Short mmCIF file of C-alpha atoms in Angstrom, two decimals:
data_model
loop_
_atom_site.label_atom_id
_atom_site.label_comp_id
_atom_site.label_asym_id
_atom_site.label_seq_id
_atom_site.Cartn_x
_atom_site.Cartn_y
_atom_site.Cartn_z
CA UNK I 30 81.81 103.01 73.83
CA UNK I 31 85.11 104.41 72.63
CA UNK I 32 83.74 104.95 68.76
CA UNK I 33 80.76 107.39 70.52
CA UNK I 34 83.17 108.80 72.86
CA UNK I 35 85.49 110.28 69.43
CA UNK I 36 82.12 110.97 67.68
CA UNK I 37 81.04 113.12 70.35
CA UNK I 38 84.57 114.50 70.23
CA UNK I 39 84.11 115.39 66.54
CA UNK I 40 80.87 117.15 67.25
CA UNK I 41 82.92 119.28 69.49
CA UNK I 42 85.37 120.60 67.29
CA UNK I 43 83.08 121.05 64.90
CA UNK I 44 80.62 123.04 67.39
CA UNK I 45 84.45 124.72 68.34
CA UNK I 46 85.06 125.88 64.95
CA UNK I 47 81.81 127.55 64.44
CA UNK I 48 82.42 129.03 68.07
CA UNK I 49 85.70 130.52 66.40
CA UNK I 50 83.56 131.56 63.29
CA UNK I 51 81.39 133.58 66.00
CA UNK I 52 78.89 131.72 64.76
CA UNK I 53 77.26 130.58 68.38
CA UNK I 54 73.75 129.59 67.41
CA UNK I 55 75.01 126.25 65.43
CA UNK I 56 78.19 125.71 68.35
CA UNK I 57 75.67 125.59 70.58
CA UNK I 58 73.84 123.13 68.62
CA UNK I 59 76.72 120.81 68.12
CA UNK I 60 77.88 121.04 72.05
CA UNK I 61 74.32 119.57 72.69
CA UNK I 62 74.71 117.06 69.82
CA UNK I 63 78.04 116.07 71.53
CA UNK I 64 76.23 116.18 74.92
CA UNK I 65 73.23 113.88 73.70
CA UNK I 66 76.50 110.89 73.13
CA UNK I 67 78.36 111.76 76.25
CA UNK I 68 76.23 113.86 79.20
CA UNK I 69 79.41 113.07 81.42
CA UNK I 70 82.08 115.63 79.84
CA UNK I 71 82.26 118.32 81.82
CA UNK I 72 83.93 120.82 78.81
CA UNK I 73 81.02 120.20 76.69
CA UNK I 74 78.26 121.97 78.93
CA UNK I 75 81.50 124.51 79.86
CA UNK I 76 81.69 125.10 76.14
CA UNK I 77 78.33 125.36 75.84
CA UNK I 78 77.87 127.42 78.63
CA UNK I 79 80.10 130.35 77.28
CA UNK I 80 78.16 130.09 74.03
CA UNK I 81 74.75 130.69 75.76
CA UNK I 82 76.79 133.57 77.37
CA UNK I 83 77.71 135.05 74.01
CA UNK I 84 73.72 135.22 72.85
CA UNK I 85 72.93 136.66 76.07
CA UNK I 86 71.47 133.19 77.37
CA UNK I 87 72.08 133.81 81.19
CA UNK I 88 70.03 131.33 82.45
CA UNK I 89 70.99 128.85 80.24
CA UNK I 90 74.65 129.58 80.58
CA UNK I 91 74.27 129.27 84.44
CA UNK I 92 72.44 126.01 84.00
CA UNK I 93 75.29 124.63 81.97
CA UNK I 94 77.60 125.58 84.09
CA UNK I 95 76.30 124.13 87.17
CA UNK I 96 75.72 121.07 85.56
CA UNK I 97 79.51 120.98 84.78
CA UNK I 98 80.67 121.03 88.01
CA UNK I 99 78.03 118.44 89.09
CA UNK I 100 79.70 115.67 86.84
CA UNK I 101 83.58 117.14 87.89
CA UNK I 102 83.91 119.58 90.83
CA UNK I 103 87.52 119.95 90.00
CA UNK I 104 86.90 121.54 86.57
CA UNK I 105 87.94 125.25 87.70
CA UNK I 106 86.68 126.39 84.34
CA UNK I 107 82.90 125.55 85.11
CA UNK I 108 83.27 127.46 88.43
CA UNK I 109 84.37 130.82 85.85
CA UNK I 110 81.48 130.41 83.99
CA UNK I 111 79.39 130.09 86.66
CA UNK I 112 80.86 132.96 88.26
CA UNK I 113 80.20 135.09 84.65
CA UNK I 114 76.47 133.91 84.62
CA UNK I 115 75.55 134.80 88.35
CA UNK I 116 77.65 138.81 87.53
CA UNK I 117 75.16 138.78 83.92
CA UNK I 118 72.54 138.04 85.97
CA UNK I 119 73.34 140.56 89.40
CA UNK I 120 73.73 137.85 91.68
CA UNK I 121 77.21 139.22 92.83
CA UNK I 122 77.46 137.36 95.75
CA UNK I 123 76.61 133.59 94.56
CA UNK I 124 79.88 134.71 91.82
CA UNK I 125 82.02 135.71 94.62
CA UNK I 126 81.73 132.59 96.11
CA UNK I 127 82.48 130.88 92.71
CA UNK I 128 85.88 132.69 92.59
CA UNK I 129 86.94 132.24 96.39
CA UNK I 130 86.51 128.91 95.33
CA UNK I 131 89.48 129.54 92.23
CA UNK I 132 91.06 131.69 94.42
CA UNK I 133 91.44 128.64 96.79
CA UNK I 134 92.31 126.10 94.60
CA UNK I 135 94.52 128.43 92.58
CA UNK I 136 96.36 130.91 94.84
CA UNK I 137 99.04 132.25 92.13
CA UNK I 138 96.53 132.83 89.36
CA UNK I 139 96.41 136.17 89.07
CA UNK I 140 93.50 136.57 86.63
CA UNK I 141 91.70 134.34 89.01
CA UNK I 142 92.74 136.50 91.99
CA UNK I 143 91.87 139.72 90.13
CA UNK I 144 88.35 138.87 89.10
CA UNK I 145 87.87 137.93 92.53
CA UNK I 146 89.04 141.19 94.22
CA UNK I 147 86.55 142.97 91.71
CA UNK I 148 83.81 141.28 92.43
CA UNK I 149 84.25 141.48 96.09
CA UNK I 150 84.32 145.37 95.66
CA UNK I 151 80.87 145.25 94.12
CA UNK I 152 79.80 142.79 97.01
CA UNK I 153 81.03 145.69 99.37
CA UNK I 154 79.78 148.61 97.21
CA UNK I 155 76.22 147.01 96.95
CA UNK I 156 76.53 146.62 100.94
CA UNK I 157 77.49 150.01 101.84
CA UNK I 158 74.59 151.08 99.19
CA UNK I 159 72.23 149.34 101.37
CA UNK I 160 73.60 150.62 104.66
CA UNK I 161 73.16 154.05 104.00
CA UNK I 162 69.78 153.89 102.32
CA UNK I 163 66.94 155.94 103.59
CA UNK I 164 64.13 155.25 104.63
CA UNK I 165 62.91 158.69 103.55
CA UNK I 166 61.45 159.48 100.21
CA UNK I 167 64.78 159.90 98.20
CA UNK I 168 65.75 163.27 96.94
CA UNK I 169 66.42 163.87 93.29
CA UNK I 170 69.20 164.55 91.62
CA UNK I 171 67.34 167.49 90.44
CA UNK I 172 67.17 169.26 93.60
CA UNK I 173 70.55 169.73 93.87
CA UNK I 174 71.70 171.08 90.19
CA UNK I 175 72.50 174.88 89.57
CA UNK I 176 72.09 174.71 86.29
CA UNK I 177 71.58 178.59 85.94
CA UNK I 178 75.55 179.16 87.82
CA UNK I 179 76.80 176.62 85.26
CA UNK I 180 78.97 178.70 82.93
CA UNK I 181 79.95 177.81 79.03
CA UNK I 182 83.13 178.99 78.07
CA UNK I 183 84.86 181.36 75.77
CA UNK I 184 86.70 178.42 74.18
CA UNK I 185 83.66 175.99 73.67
CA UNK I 186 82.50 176.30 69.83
CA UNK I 187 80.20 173.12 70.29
CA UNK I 188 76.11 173.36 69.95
CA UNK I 189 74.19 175.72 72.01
CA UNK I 190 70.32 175.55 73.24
CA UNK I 191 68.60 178.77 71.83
CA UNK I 192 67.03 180.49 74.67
CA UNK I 193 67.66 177.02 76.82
CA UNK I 194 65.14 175.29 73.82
CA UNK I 195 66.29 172.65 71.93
CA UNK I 196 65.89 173.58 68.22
CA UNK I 197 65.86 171.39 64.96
CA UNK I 198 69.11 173.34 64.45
CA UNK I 199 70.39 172.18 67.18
CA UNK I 200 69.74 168.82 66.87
CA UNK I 201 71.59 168.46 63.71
CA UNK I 202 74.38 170.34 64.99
CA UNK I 203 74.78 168.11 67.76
CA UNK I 204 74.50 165.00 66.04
CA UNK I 205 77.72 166.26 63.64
CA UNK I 206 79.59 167.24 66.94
CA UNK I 207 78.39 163.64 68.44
CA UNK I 208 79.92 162.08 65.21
CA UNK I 209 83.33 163.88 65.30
CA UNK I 210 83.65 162.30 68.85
CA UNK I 211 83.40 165.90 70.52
CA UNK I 212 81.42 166.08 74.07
CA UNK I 213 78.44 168.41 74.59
CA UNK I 214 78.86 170.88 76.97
CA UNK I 215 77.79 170.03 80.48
CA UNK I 216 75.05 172.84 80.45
CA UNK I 217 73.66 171.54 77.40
CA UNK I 218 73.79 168.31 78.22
CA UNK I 219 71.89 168.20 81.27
CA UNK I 220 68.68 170.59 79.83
CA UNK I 221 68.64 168.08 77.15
CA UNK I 222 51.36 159.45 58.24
CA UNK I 223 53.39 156.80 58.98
CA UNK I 224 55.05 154.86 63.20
CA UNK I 225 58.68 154.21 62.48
CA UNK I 226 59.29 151.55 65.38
CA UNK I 227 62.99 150.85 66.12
CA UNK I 228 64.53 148.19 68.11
CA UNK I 229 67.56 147.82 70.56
CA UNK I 230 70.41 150.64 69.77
CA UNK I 231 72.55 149.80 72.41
CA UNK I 232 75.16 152.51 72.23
CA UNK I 233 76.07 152.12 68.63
CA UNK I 234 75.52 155.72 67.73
CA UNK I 235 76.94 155.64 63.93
CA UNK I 236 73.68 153.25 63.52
CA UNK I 237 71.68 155.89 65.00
CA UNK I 238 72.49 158.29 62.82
CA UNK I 239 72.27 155.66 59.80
CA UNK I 240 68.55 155.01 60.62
CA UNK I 241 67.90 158.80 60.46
CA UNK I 242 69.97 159.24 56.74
CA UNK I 243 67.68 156.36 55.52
CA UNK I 244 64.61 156.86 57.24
CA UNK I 245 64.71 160.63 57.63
CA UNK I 246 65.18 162.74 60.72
CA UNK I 247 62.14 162.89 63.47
CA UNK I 248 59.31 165.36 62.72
CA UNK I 249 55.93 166.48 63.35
CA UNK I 250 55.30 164.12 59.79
CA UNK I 251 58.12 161.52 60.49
CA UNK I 252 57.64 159.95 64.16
CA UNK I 253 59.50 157.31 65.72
CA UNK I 254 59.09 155.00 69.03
CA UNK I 255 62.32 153.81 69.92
CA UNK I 256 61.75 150.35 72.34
CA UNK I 257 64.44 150.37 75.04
CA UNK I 258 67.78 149.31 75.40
CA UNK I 259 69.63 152.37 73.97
CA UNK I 260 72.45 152.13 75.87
CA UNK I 261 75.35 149.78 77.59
CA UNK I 262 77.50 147.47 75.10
CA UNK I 263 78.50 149.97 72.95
CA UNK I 264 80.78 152.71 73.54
CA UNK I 265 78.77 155.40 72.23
CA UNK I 266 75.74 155.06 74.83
CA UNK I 267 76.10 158.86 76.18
CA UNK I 268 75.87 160.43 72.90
CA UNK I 269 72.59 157.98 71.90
CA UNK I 270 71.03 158.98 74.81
CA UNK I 271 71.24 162.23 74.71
CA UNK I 272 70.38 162.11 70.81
CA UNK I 273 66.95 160.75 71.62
CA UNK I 274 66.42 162.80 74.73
CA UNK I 275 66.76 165.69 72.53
CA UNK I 276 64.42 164.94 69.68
CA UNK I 277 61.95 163.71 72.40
CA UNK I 278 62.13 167.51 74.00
CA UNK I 279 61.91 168.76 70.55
CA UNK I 280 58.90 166.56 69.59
CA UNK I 281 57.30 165.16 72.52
CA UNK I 282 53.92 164.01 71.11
CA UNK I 283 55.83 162.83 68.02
CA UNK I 284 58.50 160.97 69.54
CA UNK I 285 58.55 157.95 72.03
CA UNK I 286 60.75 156.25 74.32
CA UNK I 287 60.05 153.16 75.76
CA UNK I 288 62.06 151.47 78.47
CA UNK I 289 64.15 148.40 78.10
CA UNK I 290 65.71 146.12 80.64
CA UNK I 291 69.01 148.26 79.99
CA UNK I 292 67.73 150.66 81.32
CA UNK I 293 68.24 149.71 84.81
CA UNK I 294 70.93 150.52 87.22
CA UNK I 295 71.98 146.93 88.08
CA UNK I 296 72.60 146.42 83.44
CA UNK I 297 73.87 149.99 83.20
CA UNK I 298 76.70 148.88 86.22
CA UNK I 299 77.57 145.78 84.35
CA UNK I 300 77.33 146.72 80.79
CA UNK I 301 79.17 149.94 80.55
CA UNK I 302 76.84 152.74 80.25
CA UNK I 303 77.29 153.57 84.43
CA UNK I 304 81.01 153.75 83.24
CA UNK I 305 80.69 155.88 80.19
CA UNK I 306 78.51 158.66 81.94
CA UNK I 307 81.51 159.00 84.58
CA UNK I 308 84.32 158.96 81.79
CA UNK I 309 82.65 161.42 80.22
CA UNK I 310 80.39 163.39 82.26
CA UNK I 311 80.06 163.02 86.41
CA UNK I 312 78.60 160.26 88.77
CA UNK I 313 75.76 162.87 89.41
CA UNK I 314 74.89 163.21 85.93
CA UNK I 315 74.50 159.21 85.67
CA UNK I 316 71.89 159.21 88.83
CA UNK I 317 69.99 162.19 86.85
CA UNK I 318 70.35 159.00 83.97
CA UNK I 319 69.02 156.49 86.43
CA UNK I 320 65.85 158.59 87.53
CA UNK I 321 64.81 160.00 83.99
CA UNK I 322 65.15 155.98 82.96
CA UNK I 323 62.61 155.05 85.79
CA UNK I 324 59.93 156.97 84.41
CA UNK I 325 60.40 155.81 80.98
CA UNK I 326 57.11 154.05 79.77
CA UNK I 327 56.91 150.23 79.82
CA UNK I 328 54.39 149.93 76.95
CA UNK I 329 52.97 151.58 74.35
CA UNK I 330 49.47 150.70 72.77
CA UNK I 331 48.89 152.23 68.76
CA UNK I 332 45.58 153.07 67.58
CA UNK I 333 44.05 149.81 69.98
CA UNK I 334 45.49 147.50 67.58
CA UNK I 335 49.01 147.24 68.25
CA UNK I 336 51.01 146.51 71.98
CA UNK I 337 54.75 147.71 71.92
CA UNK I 338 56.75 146.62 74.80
CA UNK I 339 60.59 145.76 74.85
CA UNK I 340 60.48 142.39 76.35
CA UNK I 341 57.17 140.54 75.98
CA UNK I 342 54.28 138.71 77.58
CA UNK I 343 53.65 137.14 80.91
CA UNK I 344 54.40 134.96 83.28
CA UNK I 345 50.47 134.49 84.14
CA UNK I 346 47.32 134.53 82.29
CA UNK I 347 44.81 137.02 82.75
CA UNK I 348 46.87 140.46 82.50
CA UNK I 349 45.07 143.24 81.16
CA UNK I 350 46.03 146.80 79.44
CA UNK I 351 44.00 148.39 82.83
CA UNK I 352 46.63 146.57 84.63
CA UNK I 353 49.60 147.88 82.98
CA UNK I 354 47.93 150.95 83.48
CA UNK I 355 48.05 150.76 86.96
CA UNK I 356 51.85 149.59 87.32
CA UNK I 357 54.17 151.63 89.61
CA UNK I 358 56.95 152.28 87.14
CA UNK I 359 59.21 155.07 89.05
CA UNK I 360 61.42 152.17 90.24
CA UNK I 361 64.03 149.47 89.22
CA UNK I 362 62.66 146.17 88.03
CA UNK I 363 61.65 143.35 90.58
CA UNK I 364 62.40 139.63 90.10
CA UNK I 365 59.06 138.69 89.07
CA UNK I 366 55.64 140.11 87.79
CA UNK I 367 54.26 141.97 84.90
CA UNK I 368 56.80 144.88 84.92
CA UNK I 369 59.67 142.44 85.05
CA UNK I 370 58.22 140.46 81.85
CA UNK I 371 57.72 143.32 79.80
CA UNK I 372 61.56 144.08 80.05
CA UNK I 373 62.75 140.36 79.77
CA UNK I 374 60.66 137.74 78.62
CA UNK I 375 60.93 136.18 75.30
CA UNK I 376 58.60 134.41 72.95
CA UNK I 377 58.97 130.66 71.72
CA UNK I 378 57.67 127.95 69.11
CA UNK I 379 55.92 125.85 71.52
CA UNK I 380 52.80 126.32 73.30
CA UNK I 381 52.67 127.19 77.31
CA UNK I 382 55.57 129.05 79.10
CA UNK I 383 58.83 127.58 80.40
CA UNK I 384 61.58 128.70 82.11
CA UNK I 385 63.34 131.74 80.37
CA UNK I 386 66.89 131.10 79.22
CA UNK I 387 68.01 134.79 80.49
CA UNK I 388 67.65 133.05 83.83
CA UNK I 389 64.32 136.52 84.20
CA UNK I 390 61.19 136.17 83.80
CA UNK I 391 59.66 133.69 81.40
CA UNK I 392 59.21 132.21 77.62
CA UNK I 393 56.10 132.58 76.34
CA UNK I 394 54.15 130.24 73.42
CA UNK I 395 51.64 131.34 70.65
CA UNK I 396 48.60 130.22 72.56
CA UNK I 397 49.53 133.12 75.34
CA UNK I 398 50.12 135.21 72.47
CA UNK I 399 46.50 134.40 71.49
CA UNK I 400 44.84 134.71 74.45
CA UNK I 401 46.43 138.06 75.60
CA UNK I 402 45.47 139.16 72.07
CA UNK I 403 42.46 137.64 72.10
CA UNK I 404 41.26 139.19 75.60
CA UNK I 405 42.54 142.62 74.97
CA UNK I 406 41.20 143.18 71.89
CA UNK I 407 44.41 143.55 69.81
CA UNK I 408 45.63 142.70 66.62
CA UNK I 409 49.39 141.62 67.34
CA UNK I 410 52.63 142.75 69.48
CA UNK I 411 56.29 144.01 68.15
CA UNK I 412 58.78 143.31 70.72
CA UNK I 413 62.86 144.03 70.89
CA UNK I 414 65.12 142.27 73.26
CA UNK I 415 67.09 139.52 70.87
CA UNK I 416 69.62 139.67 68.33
CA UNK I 417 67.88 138.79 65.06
CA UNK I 418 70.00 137.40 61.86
CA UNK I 419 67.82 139.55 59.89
CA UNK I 420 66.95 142.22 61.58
CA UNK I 421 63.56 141.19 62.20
CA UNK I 422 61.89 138.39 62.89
CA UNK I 423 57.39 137.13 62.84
CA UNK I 424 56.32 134.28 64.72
CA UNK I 425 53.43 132.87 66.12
CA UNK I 426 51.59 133.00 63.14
CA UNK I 427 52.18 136.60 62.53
CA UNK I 428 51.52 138.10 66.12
CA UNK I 429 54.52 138.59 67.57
CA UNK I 430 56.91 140.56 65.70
CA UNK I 431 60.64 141.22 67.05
CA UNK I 432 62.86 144.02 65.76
CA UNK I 433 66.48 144.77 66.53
CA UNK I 434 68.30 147.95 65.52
CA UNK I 435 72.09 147.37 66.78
CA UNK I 436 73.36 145.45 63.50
CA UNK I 437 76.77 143.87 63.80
CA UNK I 438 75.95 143.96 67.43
CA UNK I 439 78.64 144.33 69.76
CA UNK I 440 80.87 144.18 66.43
CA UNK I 441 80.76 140.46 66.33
CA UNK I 442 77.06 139.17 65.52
CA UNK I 443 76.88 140.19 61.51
CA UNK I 444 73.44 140.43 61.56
CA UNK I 445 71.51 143.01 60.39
CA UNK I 446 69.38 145.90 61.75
CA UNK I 447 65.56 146.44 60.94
CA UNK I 448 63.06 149.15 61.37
CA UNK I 449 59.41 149.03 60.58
CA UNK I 450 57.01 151.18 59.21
CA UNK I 451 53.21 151.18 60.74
CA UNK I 452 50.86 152.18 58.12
CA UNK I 453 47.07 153.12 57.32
CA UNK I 454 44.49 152.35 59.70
CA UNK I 455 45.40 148.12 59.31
CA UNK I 456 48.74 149.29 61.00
CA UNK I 457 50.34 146.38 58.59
CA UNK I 458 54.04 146.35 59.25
CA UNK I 459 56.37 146.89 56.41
CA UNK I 460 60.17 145.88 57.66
CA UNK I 461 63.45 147.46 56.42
CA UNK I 462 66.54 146.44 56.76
CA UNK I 463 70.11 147.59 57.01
CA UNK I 464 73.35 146.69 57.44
CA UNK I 465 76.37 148.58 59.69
CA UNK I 466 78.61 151.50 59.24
CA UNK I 467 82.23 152.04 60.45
CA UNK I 468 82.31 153.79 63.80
CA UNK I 469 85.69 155.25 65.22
CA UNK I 470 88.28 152.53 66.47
CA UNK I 471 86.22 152.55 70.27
CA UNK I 472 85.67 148.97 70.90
CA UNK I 473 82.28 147.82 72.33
CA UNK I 474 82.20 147.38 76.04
CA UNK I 475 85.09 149.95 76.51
CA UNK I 476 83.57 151.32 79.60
CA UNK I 477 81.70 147.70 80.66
CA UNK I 478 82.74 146.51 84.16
CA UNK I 479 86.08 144.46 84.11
CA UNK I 480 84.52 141.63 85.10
CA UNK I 481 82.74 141.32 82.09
CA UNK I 482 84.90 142.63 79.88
CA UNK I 483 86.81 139.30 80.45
CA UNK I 484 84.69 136.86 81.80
CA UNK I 485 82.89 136.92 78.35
CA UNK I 486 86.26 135.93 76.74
#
């Protein structure tokens, strides 16, 4: 008993030092190693836990960390992860509870009394949100600009819309004023052969602009489909944004934006983009944000052959293109259902479905791949949503293709960023990578909730 209780303890520190190395795909795989010898140490699955946090795993994180405090409910570090995993996943109230608990057990912590007295503010904000909702058909944002009153001034020497049109000319000018860290002017900001398909940006705009010096900028000849998640996580989210707005108003039948499950208000609260729009801008100009993201398009379907979408597949057989057709998109996300899984589901080696480890939605195996293929007449699917070592990533026998754009994400991962290229009328995909640039000293999650910022630590 004792010699697998100090192997088990070996496979810790080494799953500890490749935690150290940021390296959280083989930690995690030596915390279960550890776990398979002894399932009754509670800092394994807490260890674990924050490495499923660190690759995004909510669910998984959540699981560990309940499972923690089932073999020791004194382990106050289980009831911190679980508190982080319930805030990832926007169940504010079931953390709350979690840090009352450390709050409790703890009264002179004062990190644990902080993070509770922050959450509880987003337990009240949420509430007073929902008392003074209206039944009424909300009013938008729109409604109550002046954009016409809104005066530049004499000093501002930044970019300017030509006849309130946004020009090629412009474009580049504003992506040099974006890259000197300058802001846009308010007025500007708020009228703002081959598919190149692009994955997950998330706020790193010095990638942006590295995509477009290898790739070449937008055009009637060059267009791109970005797929979601352009913003929160990095600290350059505004000035992404309002990059791809732009070329989308300068190109609209040549350019496409599809939605991502960051672009929601509950991820854009946690994450950082809610907080960047405010630092920078107003709190009206993030609602403008919030609507423009609701009518974002879930999916995108090239030449018949070819299904984008940013998460994946479904939770149920049977789903149809007529049926994405038909969903009511001008909303945030539900729990559950077809618009849900094409922002958050994920695809994996095994046949069938099973629980997703984001905690949303579902995983989903080749067969459904095949069969939603199969019965919609398509060829294959390129997805974004997870970090890929590479950039890119083909499984299920070459139908589901994942691509991620954000390399170095979050200035930690070192993996790379991919974009492909859709060609001739076999739409074959031809994948190119890259790696990342330096961006000004602005460290990822700058404007994230605090919560995060340091439950994640």
């Amino acid at each position: 008993m004792a010699e697998v209780t100090n192997e088990a303890e070996l496979l810790k520190e080494k799953a500890n030092k490749f935690f150290k190395e940021k390296d959280y795909e083989n930690a995690i795989k030596y915390y279960s190693e550890a776990l398979e010898l002894n399932p009754s140490n509670a800092i394994y699955y807490s260890n674990r836990s924050l490495a499923y946090l660190r690759t995004e795993c909510y669910g998984y994180a959540l699981a560990d960390a309940t499972k923690a405090l089932e073999v020791d409910k004194n382990y106050i570090k289980g009831y911190y992860r679980r508190a982080t995993s319930n805030m990832a996943l926007g169940k504010f109230k079931a953390a709350l509870k979690d840090y009352e608990t450390v709050v409790r057990v703890r009264p002179n912590d004062k990190d644990a009394r902080m993070k509770y007295q922050e959450c509880n503010k987003i337990v009240k904000q949420k509430a007073f949100e929902r008392a003074i909702a209206s039944d009424d058909k909300k009013k938008s944002v729109v409604d109550s600009l002046d954009i016409e009153s809104m005066t530049i001034e004499d000093d501002y020497v930044g970019p300017k819309l030509e006849d309130g049109k946004v020009t090629l000319q412009f474009m580049k000018d504003m992506m040099d004023w974006f890259k000197d860290q300058k802001k846009l002017h308010r007025k500007c900001a708020y009228q703002t052969d081959k598919l190149t398909i692009c994955g997950d940006t998330h706020g790193q705009y010095y990638d942006l602009l590295n995509i477009f010096e290898l790739n070449g900028l937008p055009s009637e000849t060059n267009p791109y489909l970005f797929n979601g998640d352009f913003v929160d996580r990095g600290s350059f989210s505004v000035e992404v944004i309002l990059t791809l707005f732009g070329f989308k108003l300068l190109y609209p039948d040549h350019f496409h934006l599809l939605r991502g499950n960051h672009e929601t208000d509950n991820m854009n609260q946690m994450y950082g983009f809610e907080g960047e729009v405010k630092a920078k801008y107003t709190a009206q100009m993030f609602q403008l944000f919030s609507e423009v993201f609701q009518w974002l398009p879930l999916a995108q379907c090239i030449n018949n052959k070819v299904l984008v979408m940013h998460g994946g597949l479904f939770s149920e057989d049977g789903v149809t293109l007529e049926d994405l057709r038909k969903i009511d998109r001008n909303r945030q996300p539900p729990d559950s259902g077809p618009m849900c899984d094409l922002l958050w589901s994920d695809p994996q080696p095994q046949n069938g479905r099973s629980i997703s480890k984001r905690g949303v939605s579902c995983q989903f195996g080749p067969d459904v791949t095949q069969h939603f293929l199969e019965q919609n007449k398509l060829d294959y699917i390129v997805r974004s949503h997870e970090v890929k070592a590479e950039g890119y990533e083909v499984t299920h026998s070459g139908k589901c293709i994942t691509v991620f754009s954000a390399p170095n994400y979050c200035d930690q991962m070192g993996n790379k960023g991919a974009y492909i290229h859709l060609r001739g009328s076999d739409l074959k995909p031809e994948f190119h990578q890259f790696t990342a640039v330096p961006h000004p000293n602005v460290k990822p999650m700058a404007y994230a909730n605090t919560l995060m910022q340091l439950g994640m630590m």
